[in-house]
Short mmCIF file of N, CA and C in Angstrom, two decimals:
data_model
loop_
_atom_site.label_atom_id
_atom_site.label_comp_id
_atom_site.label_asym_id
_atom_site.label_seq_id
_atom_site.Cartn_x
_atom_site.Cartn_y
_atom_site.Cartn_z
N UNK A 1 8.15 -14.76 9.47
CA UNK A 1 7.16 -15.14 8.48
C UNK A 1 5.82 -14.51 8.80
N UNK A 2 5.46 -14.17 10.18
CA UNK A 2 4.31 -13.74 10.31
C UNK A 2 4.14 -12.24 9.81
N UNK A 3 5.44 -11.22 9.92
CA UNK A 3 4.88 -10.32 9.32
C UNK A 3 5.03 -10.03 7.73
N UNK A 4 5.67 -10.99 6.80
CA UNK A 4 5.60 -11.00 5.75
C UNK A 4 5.11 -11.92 4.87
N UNK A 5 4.39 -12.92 5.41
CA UNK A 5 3.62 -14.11 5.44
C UNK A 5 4.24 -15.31 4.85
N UNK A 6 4.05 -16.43 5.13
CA UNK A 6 4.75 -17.89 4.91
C UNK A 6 5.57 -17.77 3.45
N UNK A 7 6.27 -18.34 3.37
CA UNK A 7 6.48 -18.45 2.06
C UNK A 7 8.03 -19.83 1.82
N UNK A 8 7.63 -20.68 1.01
CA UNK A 8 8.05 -21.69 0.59
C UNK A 8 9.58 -21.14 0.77
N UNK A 9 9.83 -20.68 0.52
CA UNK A 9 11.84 -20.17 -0.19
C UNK A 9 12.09 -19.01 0.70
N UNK A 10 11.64 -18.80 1.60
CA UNK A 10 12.24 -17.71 2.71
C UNK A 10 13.15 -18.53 3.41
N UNK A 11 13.87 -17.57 3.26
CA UNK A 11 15.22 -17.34 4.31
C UNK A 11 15.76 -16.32 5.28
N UNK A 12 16.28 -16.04 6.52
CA UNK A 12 15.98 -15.02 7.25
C UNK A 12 17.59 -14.83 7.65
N UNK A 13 18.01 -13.61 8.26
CA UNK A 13 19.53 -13.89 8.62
C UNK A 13 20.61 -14.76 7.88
N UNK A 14 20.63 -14.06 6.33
CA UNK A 14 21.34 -14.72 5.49
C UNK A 14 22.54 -13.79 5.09
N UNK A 15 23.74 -14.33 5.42
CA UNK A 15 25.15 -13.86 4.75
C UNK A 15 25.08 -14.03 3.48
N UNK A 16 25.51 -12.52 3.00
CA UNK A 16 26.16 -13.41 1.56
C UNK A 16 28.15 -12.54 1.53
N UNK A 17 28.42 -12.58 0.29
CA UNK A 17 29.86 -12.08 -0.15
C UNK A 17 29.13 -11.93 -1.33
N UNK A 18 29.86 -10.86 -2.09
CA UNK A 18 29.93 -11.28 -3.73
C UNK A 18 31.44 -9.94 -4.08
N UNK A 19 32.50 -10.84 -4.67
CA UNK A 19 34.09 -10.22 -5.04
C UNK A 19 33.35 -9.97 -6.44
N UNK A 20 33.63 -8.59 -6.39
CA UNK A 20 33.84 -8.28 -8.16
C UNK A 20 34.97 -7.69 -8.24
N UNK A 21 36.21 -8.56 -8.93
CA UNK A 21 37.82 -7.81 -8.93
C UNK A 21 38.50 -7.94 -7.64
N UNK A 22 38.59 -6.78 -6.92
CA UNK A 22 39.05 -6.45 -5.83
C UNK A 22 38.02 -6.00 -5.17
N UNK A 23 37.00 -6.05 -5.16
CA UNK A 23 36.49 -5.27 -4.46
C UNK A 23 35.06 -6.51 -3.77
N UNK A 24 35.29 -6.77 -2.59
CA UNK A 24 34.18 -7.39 -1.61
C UNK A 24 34.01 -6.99 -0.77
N UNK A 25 31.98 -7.01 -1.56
CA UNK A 25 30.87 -6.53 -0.93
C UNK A 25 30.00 -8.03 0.37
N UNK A 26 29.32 -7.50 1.36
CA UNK A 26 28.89 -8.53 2.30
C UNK A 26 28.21 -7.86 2.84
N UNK A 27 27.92 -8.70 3.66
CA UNK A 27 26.43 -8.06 4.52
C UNK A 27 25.36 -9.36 5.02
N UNK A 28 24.40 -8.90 5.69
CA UNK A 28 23.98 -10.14 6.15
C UNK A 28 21.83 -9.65 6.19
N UNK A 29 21.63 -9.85 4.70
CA UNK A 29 19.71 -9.82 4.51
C UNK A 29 19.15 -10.58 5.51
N UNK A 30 18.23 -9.44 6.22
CA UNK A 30 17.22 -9.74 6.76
C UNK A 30 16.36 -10.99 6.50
N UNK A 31 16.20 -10.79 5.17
CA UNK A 31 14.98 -11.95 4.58
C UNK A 31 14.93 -11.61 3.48
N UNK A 32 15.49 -13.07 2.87
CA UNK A 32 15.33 -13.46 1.44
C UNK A 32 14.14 -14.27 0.77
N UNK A 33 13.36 -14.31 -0.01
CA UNK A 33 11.99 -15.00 -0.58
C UNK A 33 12.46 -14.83 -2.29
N UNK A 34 12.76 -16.48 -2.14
CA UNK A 34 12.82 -16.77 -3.41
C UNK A 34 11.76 -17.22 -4.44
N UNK A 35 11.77 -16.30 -5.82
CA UNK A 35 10.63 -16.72 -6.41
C UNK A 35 10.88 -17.02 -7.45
N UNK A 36 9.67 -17.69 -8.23
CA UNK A 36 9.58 -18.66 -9.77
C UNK A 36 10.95 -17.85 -10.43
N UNK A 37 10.87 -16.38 -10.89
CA UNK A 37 11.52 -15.32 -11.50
C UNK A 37 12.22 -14.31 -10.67
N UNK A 38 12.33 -14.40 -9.50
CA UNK A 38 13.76 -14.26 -8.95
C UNK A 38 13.42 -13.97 -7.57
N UNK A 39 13.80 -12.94 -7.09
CA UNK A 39 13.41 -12.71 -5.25
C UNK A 39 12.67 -11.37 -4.55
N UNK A 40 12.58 -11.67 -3.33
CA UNK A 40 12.26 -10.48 -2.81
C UNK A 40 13.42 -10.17 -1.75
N UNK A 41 13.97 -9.28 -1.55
CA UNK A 41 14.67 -8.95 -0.49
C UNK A 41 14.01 -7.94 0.72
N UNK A 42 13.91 -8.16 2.37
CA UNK A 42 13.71 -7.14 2.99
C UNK A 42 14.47 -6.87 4.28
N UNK A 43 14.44 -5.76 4.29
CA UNK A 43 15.43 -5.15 5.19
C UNK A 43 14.48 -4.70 6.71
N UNK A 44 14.64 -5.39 7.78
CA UNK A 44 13.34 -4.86 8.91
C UNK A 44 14.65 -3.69 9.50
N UNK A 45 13.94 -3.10 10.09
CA UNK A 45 14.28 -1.44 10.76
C UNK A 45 13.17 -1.51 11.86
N UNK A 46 14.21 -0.52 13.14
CA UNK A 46 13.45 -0.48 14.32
C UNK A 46 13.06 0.96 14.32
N UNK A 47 14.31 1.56 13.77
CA UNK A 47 14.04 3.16 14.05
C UNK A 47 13.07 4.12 13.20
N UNK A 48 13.54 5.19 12.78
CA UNK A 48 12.93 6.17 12.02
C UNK A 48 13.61 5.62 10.62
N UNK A 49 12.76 6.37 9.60
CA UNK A 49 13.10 5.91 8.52
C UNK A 49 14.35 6.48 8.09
N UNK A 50 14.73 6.41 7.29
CA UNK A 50 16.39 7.49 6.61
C UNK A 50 15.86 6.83 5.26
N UNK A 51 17.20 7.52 4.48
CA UNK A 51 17.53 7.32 2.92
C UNK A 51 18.35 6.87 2.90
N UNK A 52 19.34 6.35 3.77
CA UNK A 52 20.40 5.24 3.50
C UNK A 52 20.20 3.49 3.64
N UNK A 53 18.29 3.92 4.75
CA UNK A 53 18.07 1.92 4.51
C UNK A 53 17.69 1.83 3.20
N UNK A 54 17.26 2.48 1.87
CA UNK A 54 16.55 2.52 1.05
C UNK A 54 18.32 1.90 0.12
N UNK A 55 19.40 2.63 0.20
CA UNK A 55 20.59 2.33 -0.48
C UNK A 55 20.91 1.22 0.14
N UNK A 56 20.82 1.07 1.62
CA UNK A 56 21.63 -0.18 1.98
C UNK A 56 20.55 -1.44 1.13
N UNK A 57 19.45 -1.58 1.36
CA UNK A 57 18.36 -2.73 0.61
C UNK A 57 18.40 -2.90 -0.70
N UNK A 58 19.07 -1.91 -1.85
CA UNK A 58 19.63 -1.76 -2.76
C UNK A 58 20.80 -2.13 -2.85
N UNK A 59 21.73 -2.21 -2.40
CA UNK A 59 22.92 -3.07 -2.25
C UNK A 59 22.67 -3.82 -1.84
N UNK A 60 22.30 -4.42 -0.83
CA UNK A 60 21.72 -6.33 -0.69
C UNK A 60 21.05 -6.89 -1.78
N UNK A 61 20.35 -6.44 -2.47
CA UNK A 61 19.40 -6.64 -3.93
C UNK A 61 20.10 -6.85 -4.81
N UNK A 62 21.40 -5.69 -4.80
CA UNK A 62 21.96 -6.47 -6.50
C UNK A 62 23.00 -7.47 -5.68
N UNK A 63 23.58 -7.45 -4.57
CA UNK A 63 24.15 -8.65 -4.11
C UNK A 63 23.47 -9.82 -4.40
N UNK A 64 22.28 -10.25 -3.59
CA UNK A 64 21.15 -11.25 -4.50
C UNK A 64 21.36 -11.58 -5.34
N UNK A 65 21.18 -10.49 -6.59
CA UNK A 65 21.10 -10.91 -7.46
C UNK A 65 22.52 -11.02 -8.22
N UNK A 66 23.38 -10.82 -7.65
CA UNK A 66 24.36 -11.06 -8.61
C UNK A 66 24.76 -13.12 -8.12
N UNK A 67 24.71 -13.45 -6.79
CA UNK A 67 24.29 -14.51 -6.13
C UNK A 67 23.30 -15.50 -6.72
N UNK A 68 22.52 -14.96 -7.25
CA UNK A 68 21.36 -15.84 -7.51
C UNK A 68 21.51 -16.04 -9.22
N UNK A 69 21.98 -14.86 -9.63
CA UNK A 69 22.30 -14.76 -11.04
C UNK A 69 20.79 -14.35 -11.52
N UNK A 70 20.25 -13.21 -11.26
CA UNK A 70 19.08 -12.68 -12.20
C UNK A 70 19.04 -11.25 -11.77
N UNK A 71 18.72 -10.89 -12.64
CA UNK A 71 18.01 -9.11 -12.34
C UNK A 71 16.84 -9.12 -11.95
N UNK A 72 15.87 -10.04 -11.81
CA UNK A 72 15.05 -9.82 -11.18
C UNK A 72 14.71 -9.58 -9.48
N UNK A 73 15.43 -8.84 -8.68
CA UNK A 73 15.31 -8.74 -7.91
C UNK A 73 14.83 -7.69 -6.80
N UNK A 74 13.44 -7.45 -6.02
CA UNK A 74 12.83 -6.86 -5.86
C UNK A 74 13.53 -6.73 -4.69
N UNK A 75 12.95 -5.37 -3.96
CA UNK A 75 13.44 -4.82 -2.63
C UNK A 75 12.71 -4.18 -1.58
N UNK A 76 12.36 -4.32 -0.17
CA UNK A 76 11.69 -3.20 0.64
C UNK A 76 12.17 -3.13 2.30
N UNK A 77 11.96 -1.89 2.45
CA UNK A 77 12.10 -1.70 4.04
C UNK A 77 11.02 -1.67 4.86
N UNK A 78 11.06 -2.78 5.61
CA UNK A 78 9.87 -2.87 7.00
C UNK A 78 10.32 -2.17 7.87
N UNK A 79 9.79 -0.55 8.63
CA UNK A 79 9.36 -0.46 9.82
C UNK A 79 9.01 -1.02 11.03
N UNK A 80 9.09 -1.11 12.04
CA UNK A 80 8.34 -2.38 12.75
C UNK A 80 7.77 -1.38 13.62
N UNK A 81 8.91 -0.06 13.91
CA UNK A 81 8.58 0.57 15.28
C UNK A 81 7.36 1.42 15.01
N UNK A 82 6.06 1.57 13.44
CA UNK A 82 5.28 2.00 13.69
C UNK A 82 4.17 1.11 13.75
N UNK A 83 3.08 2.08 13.95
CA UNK A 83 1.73 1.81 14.41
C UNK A 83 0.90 2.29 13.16
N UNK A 84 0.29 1.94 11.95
CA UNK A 84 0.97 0.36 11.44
C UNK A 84 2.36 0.64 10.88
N UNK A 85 2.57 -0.79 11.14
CA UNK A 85 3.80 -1.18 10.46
C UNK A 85 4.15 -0.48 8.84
N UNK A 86 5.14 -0.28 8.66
CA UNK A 86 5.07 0.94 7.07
C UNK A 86 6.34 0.36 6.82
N UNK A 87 6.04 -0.42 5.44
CA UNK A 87 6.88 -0.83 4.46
C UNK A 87 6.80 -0.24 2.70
N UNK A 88 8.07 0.24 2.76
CA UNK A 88 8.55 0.91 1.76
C UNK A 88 9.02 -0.23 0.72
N UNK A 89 8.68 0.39 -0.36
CA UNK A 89 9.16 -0.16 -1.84
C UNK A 89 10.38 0.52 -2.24
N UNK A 90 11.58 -0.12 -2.80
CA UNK A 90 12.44 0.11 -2.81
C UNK A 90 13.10 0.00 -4.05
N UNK A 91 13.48 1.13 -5.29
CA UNK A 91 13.95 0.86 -6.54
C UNK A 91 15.24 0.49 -6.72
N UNK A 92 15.86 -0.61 -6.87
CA UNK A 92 16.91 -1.35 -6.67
C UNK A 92 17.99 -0.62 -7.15
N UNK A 93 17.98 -0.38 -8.37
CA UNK A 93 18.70 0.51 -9.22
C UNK A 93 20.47 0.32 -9.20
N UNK A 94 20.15 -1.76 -10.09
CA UNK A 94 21.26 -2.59 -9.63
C UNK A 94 22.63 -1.90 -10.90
N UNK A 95 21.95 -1.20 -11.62
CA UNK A 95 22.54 -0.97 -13.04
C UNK A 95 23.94 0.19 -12.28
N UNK A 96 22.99 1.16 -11.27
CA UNK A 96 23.76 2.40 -10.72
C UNK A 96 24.85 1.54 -9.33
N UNK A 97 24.14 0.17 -8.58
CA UNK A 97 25.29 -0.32 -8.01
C UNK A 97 26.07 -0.84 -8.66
N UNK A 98 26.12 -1.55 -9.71
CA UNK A 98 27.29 -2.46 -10.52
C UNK A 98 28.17 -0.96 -11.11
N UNK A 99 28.23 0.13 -11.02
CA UNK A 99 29.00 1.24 -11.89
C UNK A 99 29.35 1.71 -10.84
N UNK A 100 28.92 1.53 -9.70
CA UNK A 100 29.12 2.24 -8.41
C UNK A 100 30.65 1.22 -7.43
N UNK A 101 30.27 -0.08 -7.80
CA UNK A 101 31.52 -0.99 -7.63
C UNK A 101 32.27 -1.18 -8.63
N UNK A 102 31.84 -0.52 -9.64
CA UNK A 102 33.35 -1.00 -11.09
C UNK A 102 34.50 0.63 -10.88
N UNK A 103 33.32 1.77 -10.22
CA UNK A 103 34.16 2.77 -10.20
C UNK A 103 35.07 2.69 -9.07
N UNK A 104 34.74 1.86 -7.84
CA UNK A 104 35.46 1.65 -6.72
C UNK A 104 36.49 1.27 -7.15
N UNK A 105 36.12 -0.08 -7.71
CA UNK A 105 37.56 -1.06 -8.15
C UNK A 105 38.40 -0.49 -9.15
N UNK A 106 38.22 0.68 -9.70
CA UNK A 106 38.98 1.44 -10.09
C UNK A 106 39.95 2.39 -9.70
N UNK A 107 39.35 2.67 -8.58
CA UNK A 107 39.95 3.64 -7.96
C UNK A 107 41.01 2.85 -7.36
N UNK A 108 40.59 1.85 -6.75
CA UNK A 108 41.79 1.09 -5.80
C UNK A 108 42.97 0.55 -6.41
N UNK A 109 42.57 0.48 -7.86
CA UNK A 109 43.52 -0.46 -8.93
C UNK A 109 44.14 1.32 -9.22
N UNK A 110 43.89 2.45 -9.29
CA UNK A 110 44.83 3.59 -9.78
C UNK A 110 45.18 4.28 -8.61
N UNK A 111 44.84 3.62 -7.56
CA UNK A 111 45.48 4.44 -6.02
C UNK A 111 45.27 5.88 -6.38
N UNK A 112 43.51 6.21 -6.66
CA UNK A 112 43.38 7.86 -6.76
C UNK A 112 41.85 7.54 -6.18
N UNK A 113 41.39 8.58 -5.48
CA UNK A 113 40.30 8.40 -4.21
C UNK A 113 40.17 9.61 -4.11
N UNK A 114 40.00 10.92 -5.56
CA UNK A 114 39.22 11.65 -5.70
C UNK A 114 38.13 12.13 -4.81
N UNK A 115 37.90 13.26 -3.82
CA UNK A 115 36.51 13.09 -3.85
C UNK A 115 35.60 14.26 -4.84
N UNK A 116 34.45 13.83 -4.47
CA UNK A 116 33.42 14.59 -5.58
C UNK A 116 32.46 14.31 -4.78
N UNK A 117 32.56 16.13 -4.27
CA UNK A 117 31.66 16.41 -3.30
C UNK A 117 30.64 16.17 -4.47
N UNK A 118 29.19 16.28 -3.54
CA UNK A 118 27.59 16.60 -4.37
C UNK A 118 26.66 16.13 -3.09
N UNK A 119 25.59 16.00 -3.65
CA UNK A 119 24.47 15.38 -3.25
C UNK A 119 24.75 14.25 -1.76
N UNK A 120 25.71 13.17 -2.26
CA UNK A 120 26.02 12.12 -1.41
C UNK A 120 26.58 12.56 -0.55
N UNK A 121 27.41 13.79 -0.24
CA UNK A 121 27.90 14.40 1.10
C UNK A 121 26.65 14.70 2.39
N UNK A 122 25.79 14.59 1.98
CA UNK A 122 24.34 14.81 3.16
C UNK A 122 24.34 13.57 3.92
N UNK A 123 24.60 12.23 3.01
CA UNK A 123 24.19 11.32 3.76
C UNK A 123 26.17 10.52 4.58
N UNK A 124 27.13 11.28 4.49
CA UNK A 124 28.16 11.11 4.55
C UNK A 124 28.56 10.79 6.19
N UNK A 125 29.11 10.13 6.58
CA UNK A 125 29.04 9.81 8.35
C UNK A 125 29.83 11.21 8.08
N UNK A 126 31.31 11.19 7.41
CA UNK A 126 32.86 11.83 7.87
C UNK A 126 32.55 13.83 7.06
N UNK A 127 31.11 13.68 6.88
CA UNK A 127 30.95 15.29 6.00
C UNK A 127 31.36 15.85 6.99
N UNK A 128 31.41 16.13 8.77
CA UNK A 128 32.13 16.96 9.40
C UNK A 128 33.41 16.75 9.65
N UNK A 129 34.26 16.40 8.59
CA UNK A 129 35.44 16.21 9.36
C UNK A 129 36.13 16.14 7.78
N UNK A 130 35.51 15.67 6.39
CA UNK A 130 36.01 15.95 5.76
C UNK A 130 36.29 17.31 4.52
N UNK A 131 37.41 17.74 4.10
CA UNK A 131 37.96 18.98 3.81
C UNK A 131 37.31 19.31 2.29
N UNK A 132 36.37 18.03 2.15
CA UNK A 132 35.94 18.18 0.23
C UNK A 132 34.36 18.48 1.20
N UNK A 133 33.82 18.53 1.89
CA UNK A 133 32.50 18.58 2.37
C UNK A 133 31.90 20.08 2.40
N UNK A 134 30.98 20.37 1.45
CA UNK A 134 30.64 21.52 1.48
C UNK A 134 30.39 22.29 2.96
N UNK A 135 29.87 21.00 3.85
CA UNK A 135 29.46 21.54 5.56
C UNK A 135 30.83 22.02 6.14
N UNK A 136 32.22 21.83 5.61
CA UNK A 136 33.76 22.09 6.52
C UNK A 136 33.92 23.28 5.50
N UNK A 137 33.11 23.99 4.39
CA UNK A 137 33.54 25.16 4.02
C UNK A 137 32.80 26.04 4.15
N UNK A 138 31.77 25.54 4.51
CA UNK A 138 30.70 26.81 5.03
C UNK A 138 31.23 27.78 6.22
N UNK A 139 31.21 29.05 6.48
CA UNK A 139 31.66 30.31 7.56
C UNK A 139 30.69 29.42 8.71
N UNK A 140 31.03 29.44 9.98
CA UNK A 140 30.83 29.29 10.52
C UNK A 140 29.63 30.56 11.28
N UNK A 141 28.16 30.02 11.56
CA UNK A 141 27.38 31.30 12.00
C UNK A 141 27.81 32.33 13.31
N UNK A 142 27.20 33.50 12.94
CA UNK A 142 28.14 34.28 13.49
C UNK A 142 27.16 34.67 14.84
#
């Protein structure tokens, strides 16, 4: 509470689940702050920043909110390890996770797991190791 200041409806180290179909999502928010018109979600971080706490706080958000039952649900990543502290605003962009889990649960219901390389292969743990990864078709430097 001290670094995001008191607040009536905070909650800290909160599990949730939410099954859509076949497919369950979980995880466990940092800190939840519930408000009149819906919440805040934040995600604290020790390290350097990336672009995947920005997706992971975005998936806890529409979790929230699918939990809480509103779209109103706001999102950010706290820093801690700087000098100052640097917290990011975070565009939830619950419309692109709910299409992002209806396409999953699709896939699993037609046992086809396509990939389609693009963009999302940068932030990929398995891009060195998998055979759709533009990085496993690149010539190796000479």
């Amino acid at each position: 509470a001290g670094l995001a200041g008191a607040s009536a409806g905070a909650r800290s180290e909160l599990p949730f689940e939410v099954r859509v179909n076949n497919i369950l999502l979980h995880g466990v928010i940092d800190r939840l702050d519930g408000l009149k018109d819906g919440a805040v979600v934040t995600d604290y971080k020790l390290g350097l920043p990336h672009v995947s706490h920005h997706f992971q706080v975005g998936v806890y958000a529409w979790g929230a909110g699918q939990v809480l039952v509103t779209d109103n649900v706001r999102a950010r990543v706290v820093y801690l390890g700087h000098d100052p502290i640097r917290v990011d605003d975070v565009e939830t962009q619950s419309g692109r996770v709910s299409a992002l889990v209806e396409a999953i649960g699709k896939s699993f219901k037609a046992q086809e797991f396509a990939a389609k390389p693009g963009e999302v292969c940068a932030l990929c743990e398995h891009r060195h190791h998998c055979p759709s990864s533009a990085l496993t078709r690149e010539a190796p430097a000479s």
